[in-house]
Structure formats: C-alpha cells, structure tokens
XYZ file of N, CA and C in Angstrom:
441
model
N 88.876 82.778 90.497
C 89.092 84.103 91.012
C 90.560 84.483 90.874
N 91.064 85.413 90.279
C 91.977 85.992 90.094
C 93.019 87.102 91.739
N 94.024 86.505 91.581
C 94.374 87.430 92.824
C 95.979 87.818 92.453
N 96.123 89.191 93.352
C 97.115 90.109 92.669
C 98.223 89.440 92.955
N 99.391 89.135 92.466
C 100.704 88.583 92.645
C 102.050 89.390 92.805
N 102.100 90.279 94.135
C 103.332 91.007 94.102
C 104.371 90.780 94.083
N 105.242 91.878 93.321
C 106.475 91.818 92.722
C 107.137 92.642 93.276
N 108.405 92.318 93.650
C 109.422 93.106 93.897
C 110.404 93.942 92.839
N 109.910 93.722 91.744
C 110.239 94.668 90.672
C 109.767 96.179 90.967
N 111.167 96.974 91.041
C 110.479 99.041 90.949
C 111.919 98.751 90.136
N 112.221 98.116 88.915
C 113.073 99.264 87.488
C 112.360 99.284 86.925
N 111.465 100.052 86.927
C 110.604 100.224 85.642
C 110.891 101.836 85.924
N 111.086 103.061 84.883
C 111.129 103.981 84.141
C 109.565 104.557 84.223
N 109.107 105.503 85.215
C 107.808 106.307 84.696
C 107.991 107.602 84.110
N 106.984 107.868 83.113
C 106.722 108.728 82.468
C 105.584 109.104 82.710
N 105.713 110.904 83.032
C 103.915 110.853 83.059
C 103.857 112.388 82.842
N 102.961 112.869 82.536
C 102.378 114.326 82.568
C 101.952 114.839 83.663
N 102.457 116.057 84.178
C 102.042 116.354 85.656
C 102.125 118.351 85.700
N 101.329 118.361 86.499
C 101.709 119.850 87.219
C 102.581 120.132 88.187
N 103.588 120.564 87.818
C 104.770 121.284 89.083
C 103.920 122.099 90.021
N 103.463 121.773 90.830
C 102.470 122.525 91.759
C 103.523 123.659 92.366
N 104.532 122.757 93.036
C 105.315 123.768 93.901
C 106.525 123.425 94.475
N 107.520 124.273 94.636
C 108.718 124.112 95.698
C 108.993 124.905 97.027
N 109.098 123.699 97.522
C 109.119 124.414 99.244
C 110.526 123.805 100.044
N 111.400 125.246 100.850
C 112.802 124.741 101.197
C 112.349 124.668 102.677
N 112.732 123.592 103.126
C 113.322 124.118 104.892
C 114.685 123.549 105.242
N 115.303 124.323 106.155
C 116.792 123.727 106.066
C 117.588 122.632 105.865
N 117.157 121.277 105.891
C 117.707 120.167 104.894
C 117.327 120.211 104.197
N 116.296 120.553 103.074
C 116.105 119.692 101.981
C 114.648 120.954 101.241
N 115.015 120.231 100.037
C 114.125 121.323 98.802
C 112.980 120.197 99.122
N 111.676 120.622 98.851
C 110.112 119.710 98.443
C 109.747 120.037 97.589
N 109.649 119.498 96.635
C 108.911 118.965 95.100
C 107.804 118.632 95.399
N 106.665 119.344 94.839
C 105.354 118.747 94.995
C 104.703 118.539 93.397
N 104.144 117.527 92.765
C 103.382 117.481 91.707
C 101.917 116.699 91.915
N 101.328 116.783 90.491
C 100.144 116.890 90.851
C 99.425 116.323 89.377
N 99.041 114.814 89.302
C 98.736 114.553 88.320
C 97.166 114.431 88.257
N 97.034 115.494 87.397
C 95.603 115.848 87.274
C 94.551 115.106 86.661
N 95.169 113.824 85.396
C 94.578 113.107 84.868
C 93.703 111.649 85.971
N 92.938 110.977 85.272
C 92.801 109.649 85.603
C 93.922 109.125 85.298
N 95.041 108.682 85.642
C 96.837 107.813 85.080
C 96.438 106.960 86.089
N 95.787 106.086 85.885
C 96.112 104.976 86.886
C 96.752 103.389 86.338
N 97.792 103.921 84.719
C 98.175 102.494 84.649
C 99.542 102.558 85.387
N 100.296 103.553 85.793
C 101.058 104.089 86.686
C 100.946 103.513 88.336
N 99.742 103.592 88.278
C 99.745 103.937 90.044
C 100.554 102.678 90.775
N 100.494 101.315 90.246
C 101.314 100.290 91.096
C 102.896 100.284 91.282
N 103.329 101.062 90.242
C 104.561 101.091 89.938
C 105.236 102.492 91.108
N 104.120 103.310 90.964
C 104.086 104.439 91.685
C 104.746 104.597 93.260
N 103.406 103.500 93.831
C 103.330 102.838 95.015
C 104.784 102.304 95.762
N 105.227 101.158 94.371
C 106.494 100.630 94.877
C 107.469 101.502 94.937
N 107.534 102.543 94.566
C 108.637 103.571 94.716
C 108.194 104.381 95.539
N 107.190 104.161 96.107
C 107.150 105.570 97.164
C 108.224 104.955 98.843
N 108.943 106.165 98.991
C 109.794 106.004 99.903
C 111.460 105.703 99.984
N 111.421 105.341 98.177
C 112.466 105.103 97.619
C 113.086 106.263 97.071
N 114.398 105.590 96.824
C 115.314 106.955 96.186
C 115.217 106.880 94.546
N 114.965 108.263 94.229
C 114.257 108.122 92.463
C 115.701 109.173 91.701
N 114.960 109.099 90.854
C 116.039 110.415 90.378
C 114.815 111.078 89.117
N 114.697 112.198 88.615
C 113.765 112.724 88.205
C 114.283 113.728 87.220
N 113.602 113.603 85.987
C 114.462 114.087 84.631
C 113.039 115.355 84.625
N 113.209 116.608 84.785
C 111.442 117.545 84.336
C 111.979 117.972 82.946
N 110.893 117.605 82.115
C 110.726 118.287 80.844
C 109.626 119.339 80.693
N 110.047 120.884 80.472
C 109.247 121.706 79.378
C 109.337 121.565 78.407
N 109.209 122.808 77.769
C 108.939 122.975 76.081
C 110.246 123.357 75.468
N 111.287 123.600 76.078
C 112.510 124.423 76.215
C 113.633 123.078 76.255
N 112.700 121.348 76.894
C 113.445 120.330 76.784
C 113.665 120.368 78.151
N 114.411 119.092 78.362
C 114.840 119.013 79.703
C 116.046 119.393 80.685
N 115.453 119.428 81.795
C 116.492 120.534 83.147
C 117.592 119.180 83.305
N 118.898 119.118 84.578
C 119.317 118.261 84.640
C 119.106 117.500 85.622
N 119.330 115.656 85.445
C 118.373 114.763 86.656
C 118.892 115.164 87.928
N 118.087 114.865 88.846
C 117.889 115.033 90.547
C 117.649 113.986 91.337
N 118.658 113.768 92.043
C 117.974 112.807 93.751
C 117.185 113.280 94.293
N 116.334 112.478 94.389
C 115.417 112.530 95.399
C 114.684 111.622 95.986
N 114.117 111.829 97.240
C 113.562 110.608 98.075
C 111.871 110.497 97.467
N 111.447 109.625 97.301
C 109.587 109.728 96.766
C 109.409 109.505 98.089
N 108.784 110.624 98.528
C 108.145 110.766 100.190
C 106.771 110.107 100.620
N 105.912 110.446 99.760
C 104.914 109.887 99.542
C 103.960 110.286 98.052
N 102.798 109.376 98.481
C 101.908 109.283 97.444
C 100.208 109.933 97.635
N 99.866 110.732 97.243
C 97.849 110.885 98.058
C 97.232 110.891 97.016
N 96.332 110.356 97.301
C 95.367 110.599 96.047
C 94.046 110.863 96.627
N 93.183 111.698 95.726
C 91.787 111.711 95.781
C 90.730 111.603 95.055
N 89.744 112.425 94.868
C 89.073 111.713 93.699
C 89.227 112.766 92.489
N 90.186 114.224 92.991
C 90.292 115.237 92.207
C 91.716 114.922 91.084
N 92.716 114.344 92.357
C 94.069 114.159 91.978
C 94.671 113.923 92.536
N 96.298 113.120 92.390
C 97.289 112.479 92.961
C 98.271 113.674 92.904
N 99.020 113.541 94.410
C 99.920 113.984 94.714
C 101.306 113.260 94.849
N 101.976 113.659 94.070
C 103.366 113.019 94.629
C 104.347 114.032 95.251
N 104.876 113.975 96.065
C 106.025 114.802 96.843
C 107.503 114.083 97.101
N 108.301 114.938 96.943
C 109.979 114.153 96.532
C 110.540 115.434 97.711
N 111.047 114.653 98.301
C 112.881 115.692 98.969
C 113.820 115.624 98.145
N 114.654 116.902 98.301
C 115.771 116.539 97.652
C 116.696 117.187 98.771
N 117.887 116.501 98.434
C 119.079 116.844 99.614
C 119.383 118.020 99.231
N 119.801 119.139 99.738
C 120.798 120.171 99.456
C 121.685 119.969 98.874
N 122.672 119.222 98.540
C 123.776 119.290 97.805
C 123.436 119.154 95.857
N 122.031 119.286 95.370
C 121.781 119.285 94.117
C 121.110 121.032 94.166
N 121.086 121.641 95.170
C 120.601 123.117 95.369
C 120.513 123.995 93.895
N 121.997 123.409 92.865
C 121.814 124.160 92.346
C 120.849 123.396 90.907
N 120.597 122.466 90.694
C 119.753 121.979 89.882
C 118.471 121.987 90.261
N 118.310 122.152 91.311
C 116.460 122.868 91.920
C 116.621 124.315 91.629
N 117.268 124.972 91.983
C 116.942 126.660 91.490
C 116.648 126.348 90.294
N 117.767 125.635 89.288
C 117.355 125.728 87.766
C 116.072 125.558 86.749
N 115.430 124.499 87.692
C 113.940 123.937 87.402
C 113.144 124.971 88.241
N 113.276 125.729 89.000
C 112.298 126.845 89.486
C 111.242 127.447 88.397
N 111.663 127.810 87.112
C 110.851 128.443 85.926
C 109.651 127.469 85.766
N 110.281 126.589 86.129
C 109.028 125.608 85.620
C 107.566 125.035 86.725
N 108.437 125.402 87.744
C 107.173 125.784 88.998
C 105.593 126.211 88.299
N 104.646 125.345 88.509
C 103.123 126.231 88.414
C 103.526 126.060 86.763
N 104.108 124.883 86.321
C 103.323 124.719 84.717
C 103.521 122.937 84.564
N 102.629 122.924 83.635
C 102.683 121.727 83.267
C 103.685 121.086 82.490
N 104.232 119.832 83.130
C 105.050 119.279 82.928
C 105.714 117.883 82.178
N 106.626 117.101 81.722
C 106.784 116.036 81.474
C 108.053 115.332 82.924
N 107.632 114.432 83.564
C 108.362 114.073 84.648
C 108.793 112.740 84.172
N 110.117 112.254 84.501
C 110.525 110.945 84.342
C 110.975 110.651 85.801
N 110.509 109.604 86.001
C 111.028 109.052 87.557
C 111.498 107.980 86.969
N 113.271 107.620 87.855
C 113.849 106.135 87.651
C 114.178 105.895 88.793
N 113.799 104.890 89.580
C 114.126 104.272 90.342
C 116.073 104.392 90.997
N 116.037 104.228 92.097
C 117.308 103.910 92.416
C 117.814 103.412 93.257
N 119.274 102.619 93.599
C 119.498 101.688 94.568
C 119.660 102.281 95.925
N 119.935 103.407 95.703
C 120.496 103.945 96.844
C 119.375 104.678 97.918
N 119.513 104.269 99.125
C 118.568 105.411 100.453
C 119.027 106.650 99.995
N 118.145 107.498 101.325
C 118.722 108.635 101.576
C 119.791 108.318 102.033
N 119.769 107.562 103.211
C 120.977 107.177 104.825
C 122.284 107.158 103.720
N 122.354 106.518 102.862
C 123.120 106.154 101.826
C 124.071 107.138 101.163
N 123.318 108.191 100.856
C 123.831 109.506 100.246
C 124.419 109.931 101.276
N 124.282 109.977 102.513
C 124.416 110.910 103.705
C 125.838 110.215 104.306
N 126.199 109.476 104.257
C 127.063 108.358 104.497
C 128.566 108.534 103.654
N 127.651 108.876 102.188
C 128.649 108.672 101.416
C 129.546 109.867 101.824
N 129.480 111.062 102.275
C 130.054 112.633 102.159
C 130.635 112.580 103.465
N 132.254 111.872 103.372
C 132.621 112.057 104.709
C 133.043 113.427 105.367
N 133.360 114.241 104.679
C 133.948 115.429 104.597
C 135.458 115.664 105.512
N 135.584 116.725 105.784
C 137.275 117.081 106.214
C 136.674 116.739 107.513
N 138.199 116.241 108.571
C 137.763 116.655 110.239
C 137.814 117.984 110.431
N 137.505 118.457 111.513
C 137.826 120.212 112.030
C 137.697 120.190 113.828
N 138.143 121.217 113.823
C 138.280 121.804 115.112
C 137.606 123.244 115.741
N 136.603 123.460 116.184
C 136.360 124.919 116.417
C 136.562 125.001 118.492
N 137.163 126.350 117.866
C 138.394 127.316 118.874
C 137.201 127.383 119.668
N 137.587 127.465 121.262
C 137.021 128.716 121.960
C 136.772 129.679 121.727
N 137.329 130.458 120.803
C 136.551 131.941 120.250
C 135.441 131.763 119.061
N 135.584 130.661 118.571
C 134.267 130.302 117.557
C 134.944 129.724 116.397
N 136.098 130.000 115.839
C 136.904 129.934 114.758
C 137.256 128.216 114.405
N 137.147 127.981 113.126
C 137.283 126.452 113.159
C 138.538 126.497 112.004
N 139.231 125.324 112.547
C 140.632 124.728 111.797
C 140.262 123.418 111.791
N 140.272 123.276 110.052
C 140.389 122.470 109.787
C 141.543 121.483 108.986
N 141.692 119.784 109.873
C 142.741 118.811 109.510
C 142.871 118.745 108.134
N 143.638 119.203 107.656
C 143.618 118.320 106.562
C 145.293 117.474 105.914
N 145.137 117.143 107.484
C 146.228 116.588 107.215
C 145.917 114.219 106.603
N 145.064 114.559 105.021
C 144.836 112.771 104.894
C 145.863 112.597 104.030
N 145.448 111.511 104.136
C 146.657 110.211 103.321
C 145.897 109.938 102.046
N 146.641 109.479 101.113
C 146.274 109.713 99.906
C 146.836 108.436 99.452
C-alpha cells in the first residue's frame, strides 16, 4: 500500500490558466479572486502548500504581462464546478492592482511564486517617520534621523 509522503517543499513556480473573476478593496488591502474553471488538479498539492503563504503573482493577457504583486494566498475552495483561489494584497502595490484592473472578468495566464516572506513581515519592514499630532489636529513630523 502506497502512502503520501509530505514535503516541505512550496519553490515550485505555478502556472495555470484561470478567470480573473474579480477585485474587491476594503481599507487595508485589494482581494484578488480567481477561478480555475478546468479539472487542473496536477496543481492542487502544490496549491495547498502555499495557501496562506506570501506569493507574488505575474497576470498574463494577450497584451503580455502586468507587473509582479505581493500577495498573501488567503485561501483555497473548491467544488465540483471550480476552484477558487483568493490573494490580499497590501496597499502599498495600489498602483499595480489598478493596472491589472482591464483584465478583471477575462481569462487569464497566472504565475504564482512562492515567497519567504509573511505578511507580519512586510508590515514590519515600513518603519516610517515619527510624528506628532497637535491639539488642533495638525501633525509634525520628526525628522530629525541619523544617517
């Protein structure tokens, strides 16, 4: 009897054909929804191990490809119609999600690559300036760093 032997291997590079179903914003973060309409299930293990992980995602039309994106693989659903995959992306790539907007509601070429980094990770990295906001509302900000 044969039994499955898991791996902690997710570099593996997917490629797959999908429908851009849709993009949806709420104030942190853009949602990527796709929608692979085929039977692809030599995908699906590889799939799995990246769900929850931080990916980065290359979309190809016919026009070629937009530029890559962080994003978190949120999850995975499947049914017996089709698999859903859904990705966050942080706000600070805002403007490489508007750019892929055209491609919303068509069929697509998606590359997912794996990556080392969390979200917590990204969020961490952006220390930004200190500041100060006034009693009247007004903020001053330090920028008094060392270099």
């Amino acid at each position: 009897m044969k039994t499955a032997t898991p791996t902690n291997e997710t570099n593996k590079d997917i490629q797959i054909n999908v429908l851009f179903k849709k993009m949806q914003k709420d104030d942190k973060k853009e949602v990527l929804v796709f929608h692979i309409l085929t039977d692809e299930t030599k995908h699906a293990a590889d799939l799995l191990k990246l769900t929850g992980k931080m990916t980065i995602l290359t979309i190809s039309d016919d026009e070629g490809p937009y530029e890559p994106i962080q994003a978190e693989f949120v999850n995975l659903q499947r049914d017996n119609k089709k698999t859903v995959l859904k990705f966050n992306v942080a706000t600070e790539d805002v403007d490489r999600v508007n750019a892929i907007y055209p491609a919303a509601g068509t069929n697509i070429s998606l590359l997912i690559q794996p990556q080392q980094m969390s979200m917590d990770d990204l969020e961490d990295e952006h220390e930004g300036n200190p500041y100060e906001v006034n009693n009247d509302g007004t903020v001053k900000v330090n920028s008094d760093q060392e270099e």
